[in-house]
PDB file of C-alpha atoms in Angstrom:
ATOM      1  CA  UNK A   8      10.025  -5.121   3.109  1.00  0.00           C
ATOM      2  CA  UNK A   9      10.930  -5.955   6.708  1.00  0.00           C
ATOM      3  CA  UNK A  10       9.329  -4.367   9.757  1.00  0.00           C
ATOM      4  CA  UNK A  11      12.355  -2.160  10.494  1.00  0.00           C
ATOM      5  CA  UNK A  12      12.426  -0.661   6.989  1.00  0.00           C
ATOM      6  CA  UNK A  13       8.671  -0.134   7.071  1.00  0.00           C
ATOM      7  CA  UNK A  14       8.853   1.680  10.415  1.00  0.00           C
ATOM      8  CA  UNK A  15      11.635   3.924   9.070  1.00  0.00           C
ATOM      9  CA  UNK A  16       9.380   4.916   6.161  1.00  0.00           C
ATOM     10  CA  UNK A  17       6.458   5.555   8.487  1.00  0.00           C
ATOM     11  CA  UNK A  18       8.631   7.751  10.713  1.00  0.00           C
ATOM     12  CA  UNK A  19       9.826   9.720   7.680  1.00  0.00           C
ATOM     13  CA  UNK A  20       6.244  10.353   6.563  1.00  0.00           C
ATOM     14  CA  UNK A  21       4.938  11.149  10.051  1.00  0.00           C
ATOM     15  CA  UNK A  22       7.800  13.434  11.063  1.00  0.00           C
ATOM     16  CA  UNK A  23       8.604  14.913   7.636  1.00  0.00           C
ATOM     17  CA  UNK A  24      12.204  13.789   8.034  1.00  0.00           C
ATOM     18  CA  UNK A  25      14.043  12.763   4.878  1.00  0.00           C
ATOM     19  CA  UNK A  26      14.351   8.987   4.507  1.00  0.00           C
ATOM     20  CA  UNK A  27      18.023   9.266   3.576  1.00  0.00           C
ATOM     21  CA  UNK A  28      18.768  11.076   6.841  1.00  0.00           C
ATOM     22  CA  UNK A  29      17.037   8.331   8.834  1.00  0.00           C
ATOM     23  CA  UNK A  30      18.890   5.552   7.001  1.00  0.00           C
ATOM     24  CA  UNK A  31      22.293   7.189   7.544  1.00  0.00           C
ATOM     25  CA  UNK A  32      21.561   8.481  11.049  1.00  0.00           C
ATOM     26  CA  UNK A  33      22.745  11.950  10.003  1.00  0.00           C
ATOM     27  CA  UNK A  34      19.964  14.128  11.375  1.00  0.00           C
ATOM     28  CA  UNK A  35      20.068  17.786  12.313  1.00  0.00           C
ATOM     29  CA  UNK A  36      18.864  18.883  15.757  1.00  0.00           C
ATOM     30  CA  UNK A  37      15.540  19.931  14.224  1.00  0.00           C
ATOM     31  CA  UNK A  38      15.190  16.587  12.446  1.00  0.00           C
ATOM     32  CA  UNK A  39      15.949  14.683  15.677  1.00  0.00           C
ATOM     33  CA  UNK A  40      13.179  16.608  17.410  1.00  0.00           C
ATOM     34  CA  UNK A  41      10.667  15.815  14.645  1.00  0.00           C
ATOM     35  CA  UNK A  42      11.860  12.193  14.561  1.00  0.00           C
ATOM     36  CA  UNK A  43      11.331  11.807  18.330  1.00  0.00           C
ATOM     37  CA  UNK A  44       7.820  13.266  18.142  1.00  0.00           C
ATOM     38  CA  UNK A  45       7.003  10.936  15.238  1.00  0.00           C
ATOM     39  CA  UNK A  46       8.201   7.945  17.286  1.00  0.00           C
ATOM     40  CA  UNK A  47       5.825   8.898  20.087  1.00  0.00           C
ATOM     41  CA  UNK A  48       2.911   9.316  17.685  1.00  0.00           C
ATOM     42  CA  UNK A  49       3.486   5.915  16.084  1.00  0.00           C
ATOM     43  CA  UNK A  50       4.000   4.226  19.463  1.00  0.00           C
ATOM     44  CA  UNK A  51       0.502   5.379  20.440  1.00  0.00           C
ATOM     45  CA  UNK A  52      -1.089   4.408  17.123  1.00  0.00           C
ATOM     46  CA  UNK A  53      -1.717   0.713  17.943  1.00  0.00           C
ATOM     47  CA  UNK A  54      -0.118  -0.521  14.729  1.00  0.00           C
ATOM     48  CA  UNK A  55       0.847  -4.204  14.623  1.00  0.00           C
ATOM     49  CA  UNK A  56       3.375  -5.329  11.989  1.00  0.00           C
ATOM     50  CA  UNK A  57       3.913  -8.992  11.129  1.00  0.00           C
ATOM     51  CA  UNK A  58       6.712  -9.563   8.610  1.00  0.00           C
ATOM     52  CA  UNK A  59       6.755 -13.361   8.808  1.00  0.00           C
ATOM     53  CA  UNK A  60       8.157 -14.581   5.449  1.00  0.00           C
ATOM     54  CA  UNK A  61       5.953 -16.925   3.427  1.00  0.00           C
ATOM     55  CA  UNK A  62       3.025 -16.560   5.810  1.00  0.00           C
ATOM     56  CA  UNK A  63      -0.049 -18.663   5.029  1.00  0.00           C
ATOM     57  CA  UNK A  64      -3.560 -17.288   4.713  1.00  0.00           C
ATOM     58  CA  UNK A  65      -4.645 -19.523   7.616  1.00  0.00           C
ATOM     59  CA  UNK A  66      -2.046 -17.832   9.842  1.00  0.00           C
ATOM     60  CA  UNK A  67      -3.209 -14.380   8.757  1.00  0.00           C
ATOM     61  CA  UNK A  68      -6.788 -15.248   9.655  1.00  0.00           C
ATOM     62  CA  UNK A  69      -5.768 -16.738  13.013  1.00  0.00           C
ATOM     63  CA  UNK A  70      -3.583 -13.783  14.012  1.00  0.00           C
ATOM     64  CA  UNK A  71      -6.188 -11.264  12.849  1.00  0.00           C
ATOM     65  CA  UNK A  72      -8.871 -12.934  14.973  1.00  0.00           C
ATOM     66  CA  UNK A  73      -6.522 -12.936  17.968  1.00  0.00           C
ATOM     67  CA  UNK A  74      -5.740  -9.222  17.549  1.00  0.00           C
ATOM     68  CA  UNK A  75      -9.435  -8.425  17.182  1.00  0.00           C
ATOM     69  CA  UNK A  76     -10.166 -10.247  20.448  1.00  0.00           C
ATOM     70  CA  UNK A  77      -7.255  -8.590  22.275  1.00  0.00           C
ATOM     71  CA  UNK A  78      -7.881  -5.030  21.078  1.00  0.00           C
ATOM     72  CA  UNK A  79     -11.646  -5.121  20.683  1.00  0.00           C
ATOM     73  CA  UNK A  80     -11.306  -2.630  17.841  1.00  0.00           C
ATOM     74  CA  UNK A  81      -9.397  -3.818  14.797  1.00  0.00           C
ATOM     75  CA  UNK A  82      -9.620  -0.911  12.364  1.00  0.00           C
ATOM     76  CA  UNK A  83      -7.776  -2.091   9.245  1.00  0.00           C
ATOM     77  CA  UNK A  84      -5.852  -5.063   7.851  1.00  0.00           C
ATOM     78  CA  UNK A  85      -3.220  -4.263   5.219  1.00  0.00           C
ATOM     79  CA  UNK A  86      -1.539  -7.006   3.167  1.00  0.00           C
ATOM     80  CA  UNK A  87       1.754  -6.170   1.403  1.00  0.00           C
ATOM     81  CA  UNK A  88       1.443  -7.937  -0.912  1.00  0.00           C
ATOM     82  CA  UNK A  89      -1.116 -10.586  -1.844  1.00  0.00           C
ATOM     83  CA  UNK A  90       1.126 -12.706  -4.083  1.00  0.00           C
ATOM     84  CA  UNK A  91       3.633 -13.194  -1.231  1.00  0.00           C
ATOM     85  CA  UNK A  92       1.111 -15.196   0.792  1.00  0.00           C
ATOM     86  CA  UNK A  93       1.851 -18.919   0.691  1.00  0.00           C
ATOM     87  CA  UNK A  94      -0.927 -21.117  -0.660  1.00  0.00           C
ATOM     88  CA  UNK A  95      -1.856 -24.688   0.143  1.00  0.00           C
ATOM     89  CA  UNK A  96       0.385 -26.105  -2.579  1.00  0.00           C
ATOM     90  CA  UNK A  97      -2.396 -28.360  -3.811  1.00  0.00           C
ATOM     91  CA  UNK A  98      -3.425 -26.198  -6.788  1.00  0.00           C
ATOM     92  CA  UNK A  99      -1.711 -24.150  -9.468  1.00  0.00           C
ATOM     93  CA  UNK A 100      -0.635 -20.657  -8.449  1.00  0.00           C
ATOM     94  CA  UNK A 101      -3.566 -18.838 -10.039  1.00  0.00           C
ATOM     95  CA  UNK A 102      -6.003 -21.073  -8.163  1.00  0.00           C
ATOM     96  CA  UNK A 103      -4.039 -20.503  -4.949  1.00  0.00           C
ATOM     97  CA  UNK A 104      -4.163 -16.718  -5.345  1.00  0.00           C
ATOM     98  CA  UNK A 105      -7.892 -16.911  -6.097  1.00  0.00           C
ATOM     99  CA  UNK A 106      -8.427 -18.916  -2.893  1.00  0.00           C
ATOM    100  CA  UNK A 107      -6.311 -16.441  -0.894  1.00  0.00           C
ATOM    101  CA  UNK A 108      -8.394 -13.581  -2.298  1.00  0.00           C
ATOM    102  CA  UNK A 109     -11.623 -15.371  -1.338  1.00  0.00           C
ATOM    103  CA  UNK A 110     -10.349 -16.053   2.199  1.00  0.00           C
ATOM    104  CA  UNK A 111      -9.438 -12.379   2.677  1.00  0.00           C
ATOM    105  CA  UNK A 112     -12.957 -11.433   1.594  1.00  0.00           C
ATOM    106  CA  UNK A 113     -14.386 -13.852   4.158  1.00  0.00           C
ATOM    107  CA  UNK A 114     -12.057 -12.434   6.837  1.00  0.00           C
ATOM    108  CA  UNK A 115     -13.221  -8.880   6.125  1.00  0.00           C
ATOM    109  CA  UNK A 116     -16.858  -9.896   6.544  1.00  0.00           C
ATOM    110  CA  UNK A 117     -16.177 -12.026   9.627  1.00  0.00           C
ATOM    111  CA  UNK A 118     -14.308  -9.291  11.528  1.00  0.00           C
ATOM    112  CA  UNK A 119     -16.271  -6.407   9.958  1.00  0.00           C
ATOM    113  CA  UNK A 120     -13.011  -4.685   9.061  1.00  0.00           C
ATOM    114  CA  UNK A 121     -11.679  -3.322   5.750  1.00  0.00           C
ATOM    115  CA  UNK A 122      -8.883  -5.389   4.217  1.00  0.00           C
ATOM    116  CA  UNK A 123      -6.528  -3.664   1.782  1.00  0.00           C
ATOM    117  CA  UNK A 124      -4.411  -6.095  -0.229  1.00  0.00           C
ATOM    118  CA  UNK A 125      -1.623  -4.759  -2.420  1.00  0.00           C
ATOM    119  CA  UNK A 126      -0.999  -6.697  -5.616  1.00  0.00           C
ATOM    120  CA  UNK A 127       1.656  -7.029  -8.283  1.00  0.00           C
ATOM    121  CA  UNK A 128       0.937  -6.002 -11.859  1.00  0.00           C
ATOM    122  CA  UNK A 129       1.753  -8.125 -14.874  1.00  0.00           C
ATOM    123  CA  UNK A 130       4.601  -7.011 -17.119  1.00  0.00           C
ATOM    124  CA  UNK A 131       2.190  -6.318 -19.968  1.00  0.00           C
ATOM    125  CA  UNK A 132       1.676  -2.776 -18.685  1.00  0.00           C
ATOM    126  CA  UNK A 133       5.331  -2.011 -19.454  1.00  0.00           C
ATOM    127  CA  UNK A 134       4.795  -2.715 -23.151  1.00  0.00           C
ATOM    128  CA  UNK A 135       1.984  -0.192 -23.671  1.00  0.00           C
ATOM    129  CA  UNK A 136       2.350   3.447 -24.611  1.00  0.00           C
ATOM    130  CA  UNK A 137      -0.223   4.432 -21.978  1.00  0.00           C
ATOM    131  CA  UNK A 138       1.034   2.665 -18.878  1.00  0.00           C
ATOM    132  CA  UNK A 139      -1.929   3.456 -16.669  1.00  0.00           C
ATOM    133  CA  UNK A 140      -3.022   0.096 -15.218  1.00  0.00           C
ATOM    134  CA  UNK A 141      -6.363  -1.574 -15.909  1.00  0.00           C
ATOM    135  CA  UNK A 142      -8.049  -4.507 -14.175  1.00  0.00           C
ATOM    136  CA  UNK A 143      -6.571  -7.117 -16.499  1.00  0.00           C
ATOM    137  CA  UNK A 144      -3.051  -5.999 -15.464  1.00  0.00           C
ATOM    138  CA  UNK A 145      -3.422  -7.471 -11.972  1.00  0.00           C
ATOM    139  CA  UNK A 146      -1.008 -10.377 -11.784  1.00  0.00           C
ATOM    140  CA  UNK A 147      -2.659 -13.781 -11.382  1.00  0.00           C
ATOM    141  CA  UNK A 148      -5.873 -11.794 -11.195  1.00  0.00           C
ATOM    142  CA  UNK A 149      -8.295 -14.730 -11.295  1.00  0.00           C
ATOM    143  CA  UNK A 150     -10.945 -13.785  -8.740  1.00  0.00           C
ATOM    144  CA  UNK A 151      -9.092 -10.790  -7.256  1.00  0.00           C
ATOM    145  CA  UNK A 152     -10.988  -8.262  -9.343  1.00  0.00           C
ATOM    146  CA  UNK A 153     -14.241 -10.145  -8.673  1.00  0.00           C
ATOM    147  CA  UNK A 154     -13.776 -10.373  -4.893  1.00  0.00           C
ATOM    148  CA  UNK A 155     -12.630  -6.777  -4.381  1.00  0.00           C
ATOM    149  CA  UNK A 156     -15.223  -4.104  -3.610  1.00  0.00           C
ATOM    150  CA  UNK A 157     -12.761  -1.424  -4.708  1.00  0.00           C
ATOM    151  CA  UNK A 158      -9.755  -1.687  -7.020  1.00  0.00           C
ATOM    152  CA  UNK A 159      -7.447   1.337  -7.072  1.00  0.00           C
ATOM    153  CA  UNK A 160      -4.192   1.835  -8.958  1.00  0.00           C
ATOM    154  CA  UNK A 161      -1.386   4.333  -8.342  1.00  0.00           C
ATOM    155  CA  UNK A 162       0.205   5.853 -11.441  1.00  0.00           C
ATOM    156  CA  UNK A 163       3.206   8.209 -11.592  1.00  0.00           C
ATOM    157  CA  UNK A 164       4.580   9.606 -14.845  1.00  0.00           C
ATOM    158  CA  UNK A 165       8.078   9.939 -13.435  1.00  0.00           C
ATOM    159  CA  UNK A 166       8.170   6.243 -12.503  1.00  0.00           C
ATOM    160  CA  UNK A 167       8.413   5.500 -16.215  1.00  0.00           C
ATOM    161  CA  UNK A 168       9.960   8.787 -17.342  1.00  0.00           C
ATOM    162  CA  UNK A 169      12.893   9.178 -14.985  1.00  0.00           C
ATOM    163  CA  UNK A 170      13.650  12.786 -14.191  1.00  0.00           C
ATOM    164  CA  UNK A 171      10.438  14.012 -15.792  1.00  0.00           C
ATOM    165  CA  UNK A 172       9.891  17.757 -15.308  1.00  0.00           C
ATOM    166  CA  UNK A 173       6.873  19.980 -15.690  1.00  0.00           C
ATOM    167  CA  UNK A 174       7.105  22.912 -18.081  1.00  0.00           C
ATOM    168  CA  UNK A 175       8.063  25.367 -15.341  1.00  0.00           C
ATOM    169  CA  UNK A 176      10.929  23.126 -14.217  1.00  0.00           C
ATOM    170  CA  UNK A 177       9.061  21.915 -11.135  1.00  0.00           C
ATOM    171  CA  UNK A 178       9.599  18.200 -10.402  1.00  0.00           C
ATOM    172  CA  UNK A 179       6.664  16.113 -11.598  1.00  0.00           C
ATOM    173  CA  UNK A 180       5.528  14.662  -8.266  1.00  0.00           C
ATOM    174  CA  UNK A 181       1.827  14.205  -8.945  1.00  0.00           C
ATOM    175  CA  UNK A 182       0.315  10.753  -8.499  1.00  0.00           C
ATOM    176  CA  UNK A 183      -2.942   9.550 -10.002  1.00  0.00           C
ATOM    177  CA  UNK A 184      -5.157   7.349  -7.842  1.00  0.00           C
ATOM    178  CA  UNK A 185      -7.244   5.519 -10.423  1.00  0.00           C
ATOM    179  CA  UNK A 186     -10.444   4.010  -8.997  1.00  0.00           C
ATOM    180  CA  UNK A 187     -10.960   1.313 -11.628  1.00  0.00           C
ATOM    181  CA  UNK A 188     -13.685  -0.544  -9.730  1.00  0.00           C
ATOM    182  CA  UNK A 189     -16.061   0.672  -7.039  1.00  0.00           C
ATOM    183  CA  UNK A 190     -18.880  -1.683  -6.169  1.00  0.00           C
ATOM    184  CA  UNK A 191     -20.839   0.918  -4.202  1.00  0.00           C
ATOM    185  CA  UNK A 192     -19.796   4.182  -5.804  1.00  0.00           C
ATOM    186  CA  UNK A 193     -18.324   6.064  -8.711  1.00  0.00           C
ATOM    187  CA  UNK A 194     -15.137   5.349 -10.625  1.00  0.00           C
ATOM    188  CA  UNK A 195     -12.643   8.053 -11.484  1.00  0.00           C
ATOM    189  CA  UNK A 196      -9.209   9.509 -10.870  1.00  0.00           C
ATOM    190  CA  UNK A 197      -7.914  11.626  -7.984  1.00  0.00           C
ATOM    191  CA  UNK A 198      -4.556  13.396  -7.970  1.00  0.00           C
ATOM    192  CA  UNK A 199      -2.223  13.452  -4.964  1.00  0.00           C
ATOM    193  CA  UNK A 200       1.250  14.844  -4.329  1.00  0.00           C
ATOM    194  CA  UNK A 201       3.990  12.298  -3.598  1.00  0.00           C
ATOM    195  CA  UNK A 202       6.787  13.716  -1.449  1.00  0.00           C
ATOM    196  CA  UNK A 203       9.419  11.149  -2.328  1.00  0.00           C
ATOM    197  CA  UNK A 204      11.966  12.312   0.237  1.00  0.00           C
ATOM    198  CA  UNK A 205       9.420  11.600   3.003  1.00  0.00           C
ATOM    199  CA  UNK A 206       7.593   8.643   1.365  1.00  0.00           C
ATOM    200  CA  UNK A 207       4.413  10.633   1.945  1.00  0.00           C
ATOM    201  CA  UNK A 208       1.249  11.163  -0.097  1.00  0.00           C
ATOM    202  CA  UNK A 209      -0.593  14.458   0.400  1.00  0.00           C
ATOM    203  CA  UNK A 210      -3.736  16.095  -0.932  1.00  0.00           C
ATOM    204  CA  UNK A 211      -3.336  18.765  -3.590  1.00  0.00           C
ATOM    205  CA  UNK A 212      -4.380  22.230  -2.480  1.00  0.00           C
ATOM    206  CA  UNK A 213      -6.550  24.354  -4.780  1.00  0.00           C
ATOM    207  CA  UNK A 214      -3.515  26.532  -5.467  1.00  0.00           C
ATOM    208  CA  UNK A 215      -1.509  23.520  -6.692  1.00  0.00           C
ATOM    209  CA  UNK A 216      -4.309  21.929  -8.715  1.00  0.00           C
TER     210      UNK A 216
END
């Protein structure tokens, strides 16, 4: 996903403006007002987006160090997604991904900053009746599951069951956050609400639970 598309999604989530309206430019006066406020909020959020295609792990480390020096307070590094990072080309792909994972771990320790790396899943999950992911489903997992302090999966029933409805006819928009590994804490599952029209995840209130 390019930087422009990512920013559009962030604006939709921040301003609670439907993504379709942003893409088409057909916003009501109220939506324009919320969109403008969201732009201001994001402009002040000190978010840096680098959508360089085929970026190498060495470039990620170099640019992260530079940002840390310039800002003095790098709060989070987010990789979307790990398998898109270009390796050295001197090993097979699984070895490359393992080395990339190890380098990200080193970067997190060096800069004392959390690094969240999204990852693809293998197609094996599609063949199971219960499609909730497990650690072995991480594509080219190698050392990914070993290096990570926390491994979390998102699972949505309606991703696999298109148009799924709850008994009362309410759209099934609950998402499970499955904490499959937690080096310093408990494992378990937390439910969130996914507002698809805004690309936004929200906590479930006691009334909704």
